[in-house]
mmCIF file of C-alpha atoms in Angstrom:
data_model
loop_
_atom_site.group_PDB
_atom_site.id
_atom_site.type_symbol
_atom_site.label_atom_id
_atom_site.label_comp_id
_atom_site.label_asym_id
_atom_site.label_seq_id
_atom_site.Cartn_x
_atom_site.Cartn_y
_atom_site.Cartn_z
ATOM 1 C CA UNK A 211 16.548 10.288 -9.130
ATOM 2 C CA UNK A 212 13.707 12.143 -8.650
ATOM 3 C CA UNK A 213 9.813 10.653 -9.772
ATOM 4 C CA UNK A 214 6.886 12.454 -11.703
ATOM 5 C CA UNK A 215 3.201 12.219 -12.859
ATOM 6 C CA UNK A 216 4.920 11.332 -16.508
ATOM 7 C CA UNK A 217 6.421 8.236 -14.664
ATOM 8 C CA UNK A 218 3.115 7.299 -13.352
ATOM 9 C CA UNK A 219 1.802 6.872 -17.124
ATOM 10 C CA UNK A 220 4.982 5.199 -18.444
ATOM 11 C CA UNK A 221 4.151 2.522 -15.403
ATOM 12 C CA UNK A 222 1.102 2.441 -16.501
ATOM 13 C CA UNK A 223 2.452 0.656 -19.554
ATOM 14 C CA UNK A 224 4.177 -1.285 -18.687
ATOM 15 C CA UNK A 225 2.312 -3.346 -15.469
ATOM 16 C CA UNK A 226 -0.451 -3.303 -17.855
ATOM 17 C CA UNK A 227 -0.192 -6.847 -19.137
ATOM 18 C CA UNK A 228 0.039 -8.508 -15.646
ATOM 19 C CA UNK A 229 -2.014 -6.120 -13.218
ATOM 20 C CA UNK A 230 -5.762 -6.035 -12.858
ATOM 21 C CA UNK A 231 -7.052 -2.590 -13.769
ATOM 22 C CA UNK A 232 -9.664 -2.855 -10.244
ATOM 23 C CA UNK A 233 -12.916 -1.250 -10.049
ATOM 24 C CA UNK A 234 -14.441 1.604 -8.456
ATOM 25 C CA UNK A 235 -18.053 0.924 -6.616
ATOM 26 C CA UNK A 236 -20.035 4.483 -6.126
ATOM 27 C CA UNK A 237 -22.269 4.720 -3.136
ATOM 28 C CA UNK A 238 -23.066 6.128 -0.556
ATOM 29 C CA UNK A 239 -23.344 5.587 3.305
ATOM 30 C CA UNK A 240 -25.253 7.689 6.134
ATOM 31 C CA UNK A 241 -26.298 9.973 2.886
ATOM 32 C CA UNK A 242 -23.493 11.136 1.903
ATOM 33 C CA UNK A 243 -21.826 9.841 -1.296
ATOM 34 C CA UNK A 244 -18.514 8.084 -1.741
ATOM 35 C CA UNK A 245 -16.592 6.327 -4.004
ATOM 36 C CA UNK A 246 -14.235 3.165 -3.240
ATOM 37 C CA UNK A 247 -11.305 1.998 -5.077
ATOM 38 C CA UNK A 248 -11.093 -1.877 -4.668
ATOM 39 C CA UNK A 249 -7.723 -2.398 -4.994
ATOM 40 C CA UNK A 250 -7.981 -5.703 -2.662
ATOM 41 C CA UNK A 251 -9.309 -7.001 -5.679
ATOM 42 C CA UNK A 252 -5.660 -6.382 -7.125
ATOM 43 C CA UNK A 253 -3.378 -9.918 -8.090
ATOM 44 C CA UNK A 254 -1.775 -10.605 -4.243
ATOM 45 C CA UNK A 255 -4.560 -8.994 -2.103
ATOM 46 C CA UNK A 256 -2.565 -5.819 -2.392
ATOM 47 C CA UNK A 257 -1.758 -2.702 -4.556
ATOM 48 C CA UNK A 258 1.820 -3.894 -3.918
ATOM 49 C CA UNK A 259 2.113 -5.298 -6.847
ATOM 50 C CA UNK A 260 2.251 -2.546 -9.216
ATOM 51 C CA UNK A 261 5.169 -0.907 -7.670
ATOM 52 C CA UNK A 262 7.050 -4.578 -7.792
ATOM 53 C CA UNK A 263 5.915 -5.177 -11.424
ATOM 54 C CA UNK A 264 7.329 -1.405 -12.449
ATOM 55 C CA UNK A 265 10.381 -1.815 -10.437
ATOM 56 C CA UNK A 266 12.011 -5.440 -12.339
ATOM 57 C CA UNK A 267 10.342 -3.566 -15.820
ATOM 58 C CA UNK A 268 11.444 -0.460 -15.530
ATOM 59 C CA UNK A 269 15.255 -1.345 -15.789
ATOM 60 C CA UNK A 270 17.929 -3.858 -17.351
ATOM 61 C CA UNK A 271 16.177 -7.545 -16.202
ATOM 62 C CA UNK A 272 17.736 -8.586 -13.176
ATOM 63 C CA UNK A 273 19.153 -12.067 -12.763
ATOM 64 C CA UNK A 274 18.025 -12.374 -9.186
ATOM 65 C CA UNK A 275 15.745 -10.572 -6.589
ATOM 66 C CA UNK A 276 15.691 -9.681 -2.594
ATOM 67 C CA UNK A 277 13.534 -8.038 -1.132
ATOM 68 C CA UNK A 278 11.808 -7.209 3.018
ATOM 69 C CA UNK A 279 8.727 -6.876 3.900
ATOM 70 C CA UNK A 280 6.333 -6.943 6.596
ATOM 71 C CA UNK A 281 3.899 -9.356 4.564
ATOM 72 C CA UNK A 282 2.221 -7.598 1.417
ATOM 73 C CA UNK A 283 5.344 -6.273 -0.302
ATOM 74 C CA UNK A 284 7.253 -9.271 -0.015
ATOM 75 C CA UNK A 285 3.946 -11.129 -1.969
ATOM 76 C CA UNK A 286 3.879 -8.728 -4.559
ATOM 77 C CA UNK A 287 7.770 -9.087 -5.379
ATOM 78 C CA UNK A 288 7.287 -13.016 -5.053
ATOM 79 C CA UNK A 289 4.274 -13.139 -7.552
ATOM 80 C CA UNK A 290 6.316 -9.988 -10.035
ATOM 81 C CA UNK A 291 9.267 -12.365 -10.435
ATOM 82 C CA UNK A 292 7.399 -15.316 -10.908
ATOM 83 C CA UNK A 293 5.345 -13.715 -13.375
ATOM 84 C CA UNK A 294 8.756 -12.515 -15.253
ATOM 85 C CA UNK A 295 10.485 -15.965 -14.571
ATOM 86 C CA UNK A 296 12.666 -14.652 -12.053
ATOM 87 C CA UNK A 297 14.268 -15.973 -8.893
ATOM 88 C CA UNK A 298 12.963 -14.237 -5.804
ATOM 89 C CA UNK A 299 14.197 -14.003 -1.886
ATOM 90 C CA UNK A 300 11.858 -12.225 0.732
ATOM 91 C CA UNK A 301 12.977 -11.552 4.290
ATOM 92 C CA UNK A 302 10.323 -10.590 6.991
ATOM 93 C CA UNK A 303 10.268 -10.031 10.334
ATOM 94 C CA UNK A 304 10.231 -13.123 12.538
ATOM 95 C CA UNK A 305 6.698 -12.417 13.677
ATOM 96 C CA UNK A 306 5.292 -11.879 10.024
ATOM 97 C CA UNK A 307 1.474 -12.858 9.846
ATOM 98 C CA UNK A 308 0.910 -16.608 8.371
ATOM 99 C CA UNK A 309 -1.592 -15.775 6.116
ATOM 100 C CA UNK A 310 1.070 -13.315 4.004
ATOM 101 C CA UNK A 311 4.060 -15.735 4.567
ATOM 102 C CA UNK A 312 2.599 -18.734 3.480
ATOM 103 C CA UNK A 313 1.421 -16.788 0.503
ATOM 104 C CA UNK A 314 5.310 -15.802 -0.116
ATOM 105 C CA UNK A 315 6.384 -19.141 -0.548
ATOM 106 C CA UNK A 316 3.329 -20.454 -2.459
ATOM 107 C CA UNK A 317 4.582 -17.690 -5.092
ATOM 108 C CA UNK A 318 8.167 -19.445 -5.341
ATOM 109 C CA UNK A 319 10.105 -17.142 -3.496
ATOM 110 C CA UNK A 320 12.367 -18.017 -1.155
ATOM 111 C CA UNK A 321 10.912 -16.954 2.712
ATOM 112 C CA UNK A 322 13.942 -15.720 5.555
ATOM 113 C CA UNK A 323 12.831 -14.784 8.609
ATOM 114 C CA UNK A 324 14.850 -12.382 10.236
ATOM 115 C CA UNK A 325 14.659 -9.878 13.376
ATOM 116 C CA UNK A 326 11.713 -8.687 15.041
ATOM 117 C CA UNK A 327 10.695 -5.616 13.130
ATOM 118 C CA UNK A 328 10.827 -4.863 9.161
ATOM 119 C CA UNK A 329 13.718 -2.454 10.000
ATOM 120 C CA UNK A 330 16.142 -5.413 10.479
ATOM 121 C CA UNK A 331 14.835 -7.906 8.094
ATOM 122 C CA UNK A 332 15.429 -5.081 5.768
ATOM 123 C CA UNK A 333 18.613 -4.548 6.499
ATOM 124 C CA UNK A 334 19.805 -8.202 6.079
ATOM 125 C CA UNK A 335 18.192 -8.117 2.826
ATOM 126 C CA UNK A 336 19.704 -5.299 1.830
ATOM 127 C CA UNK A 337 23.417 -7.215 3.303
ATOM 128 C CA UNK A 338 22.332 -9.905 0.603
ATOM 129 C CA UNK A 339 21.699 -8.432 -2.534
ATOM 130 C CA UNK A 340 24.810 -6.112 -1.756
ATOM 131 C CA UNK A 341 26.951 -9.340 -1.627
ATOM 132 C CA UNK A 342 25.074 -11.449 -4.424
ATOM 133 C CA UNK A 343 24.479 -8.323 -6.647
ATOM 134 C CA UNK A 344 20.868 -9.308 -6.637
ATOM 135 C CA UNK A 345 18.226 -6.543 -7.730
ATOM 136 C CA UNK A 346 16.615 -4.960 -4.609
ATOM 137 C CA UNK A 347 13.209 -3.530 -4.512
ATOM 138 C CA UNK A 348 12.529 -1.309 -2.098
ATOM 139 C CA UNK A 349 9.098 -1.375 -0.564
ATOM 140 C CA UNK A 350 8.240 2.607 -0.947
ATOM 141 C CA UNK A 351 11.406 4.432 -1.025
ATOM 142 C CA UNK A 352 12.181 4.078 -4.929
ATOM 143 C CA UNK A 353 10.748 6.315 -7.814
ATOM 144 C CA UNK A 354 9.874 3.187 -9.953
ATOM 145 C CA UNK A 355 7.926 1.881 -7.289
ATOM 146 C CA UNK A 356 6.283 5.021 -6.554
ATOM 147 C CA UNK A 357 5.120 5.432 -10.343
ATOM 148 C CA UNK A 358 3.901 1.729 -9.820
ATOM 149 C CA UNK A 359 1.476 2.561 -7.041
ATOM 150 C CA UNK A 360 0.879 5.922 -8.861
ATOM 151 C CA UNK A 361 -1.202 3.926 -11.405
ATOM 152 C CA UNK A 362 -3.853 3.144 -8.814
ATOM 153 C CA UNK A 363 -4.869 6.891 -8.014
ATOM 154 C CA UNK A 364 -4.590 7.686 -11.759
ATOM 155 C CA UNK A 365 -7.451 4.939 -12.854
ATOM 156 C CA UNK A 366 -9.663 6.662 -9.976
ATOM 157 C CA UNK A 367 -9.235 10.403 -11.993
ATOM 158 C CA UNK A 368 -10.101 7.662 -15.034
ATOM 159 C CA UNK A 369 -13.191 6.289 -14.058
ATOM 160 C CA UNK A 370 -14.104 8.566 -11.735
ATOM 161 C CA UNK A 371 -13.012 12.252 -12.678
ATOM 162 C CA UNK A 372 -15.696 13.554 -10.791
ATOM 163 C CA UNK A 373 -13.535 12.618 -7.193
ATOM 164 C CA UNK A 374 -12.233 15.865 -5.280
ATOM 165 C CA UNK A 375 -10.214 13.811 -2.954
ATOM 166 C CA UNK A 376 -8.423 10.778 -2.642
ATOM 167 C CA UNK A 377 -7.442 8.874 0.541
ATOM 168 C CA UNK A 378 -5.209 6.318 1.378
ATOM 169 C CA UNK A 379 -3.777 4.933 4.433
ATOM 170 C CA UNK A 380 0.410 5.213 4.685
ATOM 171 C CA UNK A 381 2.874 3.460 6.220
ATOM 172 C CA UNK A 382 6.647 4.105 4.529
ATOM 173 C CA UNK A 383 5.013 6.722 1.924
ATOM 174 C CA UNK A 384 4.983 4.349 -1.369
ATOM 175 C CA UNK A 385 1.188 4.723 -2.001
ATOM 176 C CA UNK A 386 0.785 8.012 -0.617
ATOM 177 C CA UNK A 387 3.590 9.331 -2.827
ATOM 178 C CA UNK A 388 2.202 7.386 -5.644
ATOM 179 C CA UNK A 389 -1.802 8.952 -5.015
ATOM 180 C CA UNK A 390 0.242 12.670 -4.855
ATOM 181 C CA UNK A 391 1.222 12.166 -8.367
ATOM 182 C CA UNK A 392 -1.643 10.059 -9.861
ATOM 183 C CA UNK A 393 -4.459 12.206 -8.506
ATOM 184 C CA UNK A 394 -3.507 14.764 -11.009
ATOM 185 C CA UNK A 395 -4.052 17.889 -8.933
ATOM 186 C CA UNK A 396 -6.320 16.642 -6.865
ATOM 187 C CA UNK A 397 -6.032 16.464 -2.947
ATOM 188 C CA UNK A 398 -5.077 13.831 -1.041
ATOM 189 C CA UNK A 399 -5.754 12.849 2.308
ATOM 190 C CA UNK A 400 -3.448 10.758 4.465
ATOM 191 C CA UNK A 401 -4.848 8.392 6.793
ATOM 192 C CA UNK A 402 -2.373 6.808 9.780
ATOM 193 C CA UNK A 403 -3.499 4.455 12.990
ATOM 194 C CA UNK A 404 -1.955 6.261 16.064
ATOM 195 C CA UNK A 405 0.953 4.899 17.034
ATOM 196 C CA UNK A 406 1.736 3.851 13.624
ATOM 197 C CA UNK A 407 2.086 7.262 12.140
ATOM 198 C CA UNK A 408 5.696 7.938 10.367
ATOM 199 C CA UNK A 409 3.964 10.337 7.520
ATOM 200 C CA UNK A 410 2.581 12.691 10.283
ATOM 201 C CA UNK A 411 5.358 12.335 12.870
ATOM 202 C CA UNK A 412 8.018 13.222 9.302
ATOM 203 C CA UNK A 413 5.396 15.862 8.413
ATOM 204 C CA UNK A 414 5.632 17.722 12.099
ATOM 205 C CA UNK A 415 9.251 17.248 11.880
ATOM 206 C CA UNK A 416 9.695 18.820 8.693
ATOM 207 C CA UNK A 417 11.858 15.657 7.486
ATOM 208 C CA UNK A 418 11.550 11.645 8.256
ATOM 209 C CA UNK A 419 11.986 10.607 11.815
ATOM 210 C CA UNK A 420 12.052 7.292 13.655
ATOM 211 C CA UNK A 421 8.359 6.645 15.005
ATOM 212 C CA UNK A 422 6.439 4.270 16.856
ATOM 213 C CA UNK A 423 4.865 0.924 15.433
ATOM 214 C CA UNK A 424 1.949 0.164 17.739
ATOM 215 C CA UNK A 425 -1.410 -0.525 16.139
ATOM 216 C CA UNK A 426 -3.114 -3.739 14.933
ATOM 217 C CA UNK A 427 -2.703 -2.300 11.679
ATOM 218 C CA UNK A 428 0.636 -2.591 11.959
ATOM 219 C CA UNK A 429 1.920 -5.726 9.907
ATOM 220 C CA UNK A 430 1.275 -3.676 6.544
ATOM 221 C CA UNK A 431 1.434 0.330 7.820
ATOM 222 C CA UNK A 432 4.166 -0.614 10.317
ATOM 223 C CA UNK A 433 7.290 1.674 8.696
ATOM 224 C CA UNK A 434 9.498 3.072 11.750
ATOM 225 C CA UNK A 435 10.256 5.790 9.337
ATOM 226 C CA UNK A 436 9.178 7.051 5.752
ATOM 227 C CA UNK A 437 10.649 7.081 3.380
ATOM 228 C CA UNK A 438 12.893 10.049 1.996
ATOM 229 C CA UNK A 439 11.340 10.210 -1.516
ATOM 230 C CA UNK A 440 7.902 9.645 -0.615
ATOM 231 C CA UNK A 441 8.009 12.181 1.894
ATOM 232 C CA UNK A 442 9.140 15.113 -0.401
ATOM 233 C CA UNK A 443 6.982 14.051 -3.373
ATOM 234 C CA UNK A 444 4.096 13.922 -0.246
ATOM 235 C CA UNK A 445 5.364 17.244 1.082
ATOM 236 C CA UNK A 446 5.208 19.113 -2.411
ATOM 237 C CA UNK A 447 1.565 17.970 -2.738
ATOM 238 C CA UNK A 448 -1.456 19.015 -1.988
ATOM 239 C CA UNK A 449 -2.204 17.057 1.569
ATOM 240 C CA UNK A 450 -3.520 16.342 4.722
ATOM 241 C CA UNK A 451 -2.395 14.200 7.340
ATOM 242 C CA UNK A 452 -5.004 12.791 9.720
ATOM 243 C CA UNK A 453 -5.128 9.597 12.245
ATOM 244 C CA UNK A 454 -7.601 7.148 13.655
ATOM 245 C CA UNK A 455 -7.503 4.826 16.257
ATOM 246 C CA UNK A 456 -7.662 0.933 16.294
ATOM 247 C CA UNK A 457 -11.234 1.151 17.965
ATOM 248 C CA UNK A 458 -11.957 3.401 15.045
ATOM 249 C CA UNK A 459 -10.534 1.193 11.923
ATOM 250 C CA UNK A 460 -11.367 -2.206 13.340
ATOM 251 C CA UNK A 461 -15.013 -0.853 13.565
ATOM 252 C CA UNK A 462 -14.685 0.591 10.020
ATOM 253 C CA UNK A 463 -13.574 -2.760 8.623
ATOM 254 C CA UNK A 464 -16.682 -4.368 9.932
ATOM 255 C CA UNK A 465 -18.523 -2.317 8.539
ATOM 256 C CA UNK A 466 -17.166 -2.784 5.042
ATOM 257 C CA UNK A 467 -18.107 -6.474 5.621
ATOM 258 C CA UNK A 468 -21.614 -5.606 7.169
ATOM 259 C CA UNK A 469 -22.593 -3.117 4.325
ATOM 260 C CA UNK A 470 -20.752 -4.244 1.307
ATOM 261 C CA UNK A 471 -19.300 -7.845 1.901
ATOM 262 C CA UNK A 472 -16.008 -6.581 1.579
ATOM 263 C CA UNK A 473 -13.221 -8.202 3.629
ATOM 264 C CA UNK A 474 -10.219 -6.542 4.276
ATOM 265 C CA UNK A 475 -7.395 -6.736 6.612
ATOM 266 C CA UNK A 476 -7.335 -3.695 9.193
ATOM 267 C CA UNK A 477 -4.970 -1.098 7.253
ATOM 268 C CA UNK A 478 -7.070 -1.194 3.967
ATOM 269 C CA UNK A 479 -10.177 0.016 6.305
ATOM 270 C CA UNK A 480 -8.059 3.302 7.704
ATOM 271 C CA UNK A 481 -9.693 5.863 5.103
ATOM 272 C CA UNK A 482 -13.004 4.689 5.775
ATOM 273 C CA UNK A 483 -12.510 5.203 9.263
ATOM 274 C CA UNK A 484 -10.874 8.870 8.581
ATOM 275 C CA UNK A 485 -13.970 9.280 6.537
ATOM 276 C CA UNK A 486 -17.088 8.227 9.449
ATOM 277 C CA UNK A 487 -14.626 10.147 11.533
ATOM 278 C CA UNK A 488 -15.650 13.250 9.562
ATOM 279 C CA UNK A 489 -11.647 14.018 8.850
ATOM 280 C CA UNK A 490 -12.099 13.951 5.216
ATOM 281 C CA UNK A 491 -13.477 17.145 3.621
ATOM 282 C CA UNK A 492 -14.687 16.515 0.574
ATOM 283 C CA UNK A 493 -17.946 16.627 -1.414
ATOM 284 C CA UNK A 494 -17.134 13.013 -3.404
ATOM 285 C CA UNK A 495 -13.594 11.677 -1.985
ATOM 286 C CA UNK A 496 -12.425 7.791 -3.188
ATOM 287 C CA UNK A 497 -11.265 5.839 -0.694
ATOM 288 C CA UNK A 498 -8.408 3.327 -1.742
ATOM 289 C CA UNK A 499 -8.940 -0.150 -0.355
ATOM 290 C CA UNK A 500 -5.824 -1.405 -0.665
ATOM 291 C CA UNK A 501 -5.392 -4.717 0.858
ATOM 292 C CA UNK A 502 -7.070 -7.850 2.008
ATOM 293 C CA UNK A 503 -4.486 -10.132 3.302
ATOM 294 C CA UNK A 504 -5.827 -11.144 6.419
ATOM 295 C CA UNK A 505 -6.133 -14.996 7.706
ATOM 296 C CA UNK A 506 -9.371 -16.266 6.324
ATOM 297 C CA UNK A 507 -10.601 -19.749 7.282
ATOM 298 C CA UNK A 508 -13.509 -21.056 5.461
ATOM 299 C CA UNK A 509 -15.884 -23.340 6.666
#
């Protein structure tokens, strides 16, 4: 089953009554302009959840749901089935940050911890709903949850047609793959920590290979491996692959605090970082914030 920019509008549709539509903010730092998407503002933290809202609406209504994830996923499928009064399991890795876990079961679902990396929580997920007959959404590799996270990129070529670029940080493909067809021709650039670079290793390989997961961006871009779809919608587009370091994000997310007040967790400040790193070339590009699901502990 293959996924389109037609599939990003029908998502559209249908998320429309439970997802925020976010804002953009245009500004500009060190002179030169630049628009931000901020889709932390999203319901969960995350742009998860319009890829888990299109994936239970976009077929018959399951009676159940499983589910893995290394934190932001698993919220977003937790807060979709609640919102559609459905019944919800989440497995994540053992060493799954707090602040997305205890979010998971303040949603309703049901929280297993399993295995050290998402690779084997997934797989006893995917042992579950195989024996239960539970619906399983797939964190990026699934054309209804690609259209889902397609509908981000296409309200940036809504309220801001003027973008020439779009960039997004990846870890198994689902938002990069949904940017390619929401950006509606334009480019998009792909923004990966080192060591936590599946899209770029798959892209040098010519198909998706087993990478390393080593970056304190990690607990939301961590994928060992893209995913199949998203990396041949990604290939067919019109891309760029480029990476940053830790040094290089972590200072990028401060600076999002320092200059705008905006708090994110580390992966939702990798195209800002690709940006000061002068790896984005573009006259007005929109950066995608996607996630703020760090710990935060108020006074």
């Amino acid at each position: 089953m293959g996924v389109d920019h037609t599939d990003v509008a029908a998502a559209a549709g249908r998320i429309a009554p439970h997802a925020r539509r976010t804002p953009i903010l245009r500004t500009e730092l060190d002179g030169r302009p630049l628009v931000l998407k901020l889709e932390h503002l999203q319901r969960t933290g995350s742009f998860k959840l319009r890829g888990a809202l299109n994936a239970l609406l976009g077929g018959p209504r399951p009676t159940h749901v499983v589910t893995a994830s290394g934190g932001n996923h698993g919220l977003a499928v937790a807060t979709a089935a609640r919102l559609l009064d459905l019944p919800a399991t989440v497995y994540v890795p053992e060493r799954a940050p707090e602040s997305k876990t205890r979010r998971i079961e303040a949603a309703g679902a049901k929280l297993v911890r399993h295995g050290s990396a998402y690779a084997e929580a997934a797989a006893a997920a995917l042992t579950e709903a195989s024996a239960s007959g539970a619906r399983y959404v797939p964190a990026y590799d699934d054309p209804l949850v690609i259209a889902g996270q397609g509908t981000c990129a296409a309200e940036v070529v809504a309220d801001a047609p003027d973008v020439d670029a779009l960039v997004v940080a990846v870890g198994g493909g689902g938002l990069a793959a949904g940017t390619v067809l929401g950006a509606d021709g334009r480019s998009v650039v792909l923004a990966e920590p080192v060591n936590c670079q599946a899209m770029h290793d798959a892209l040098a390989a010519g198909t998706p290979v087993d990478s390393v997961v080593d970056s304190v961006a990690a607990s939301a871009l961590g994928a060992t491996r893209v995913g199949a779809l998203p990396f041949e919608v990604v290939r067919s587009g019109d891309t760029r692959s480029v990476l940053v370091t830790d040094r290089e994000l972590l200072a990028a997310r401060d600076l999002l605090w320092e200059e705008f007040r905006i708090a994110v967790e580390p992966a939702a400040a990798v195209p800002l970082a690709a940006w000061l790193a002068g790896r984005v070339e573009a006259d007005l590009p929109c950066l995608i914030v996607c996630g703020a699901n760090s710990e935060w502990i108020p006074a």
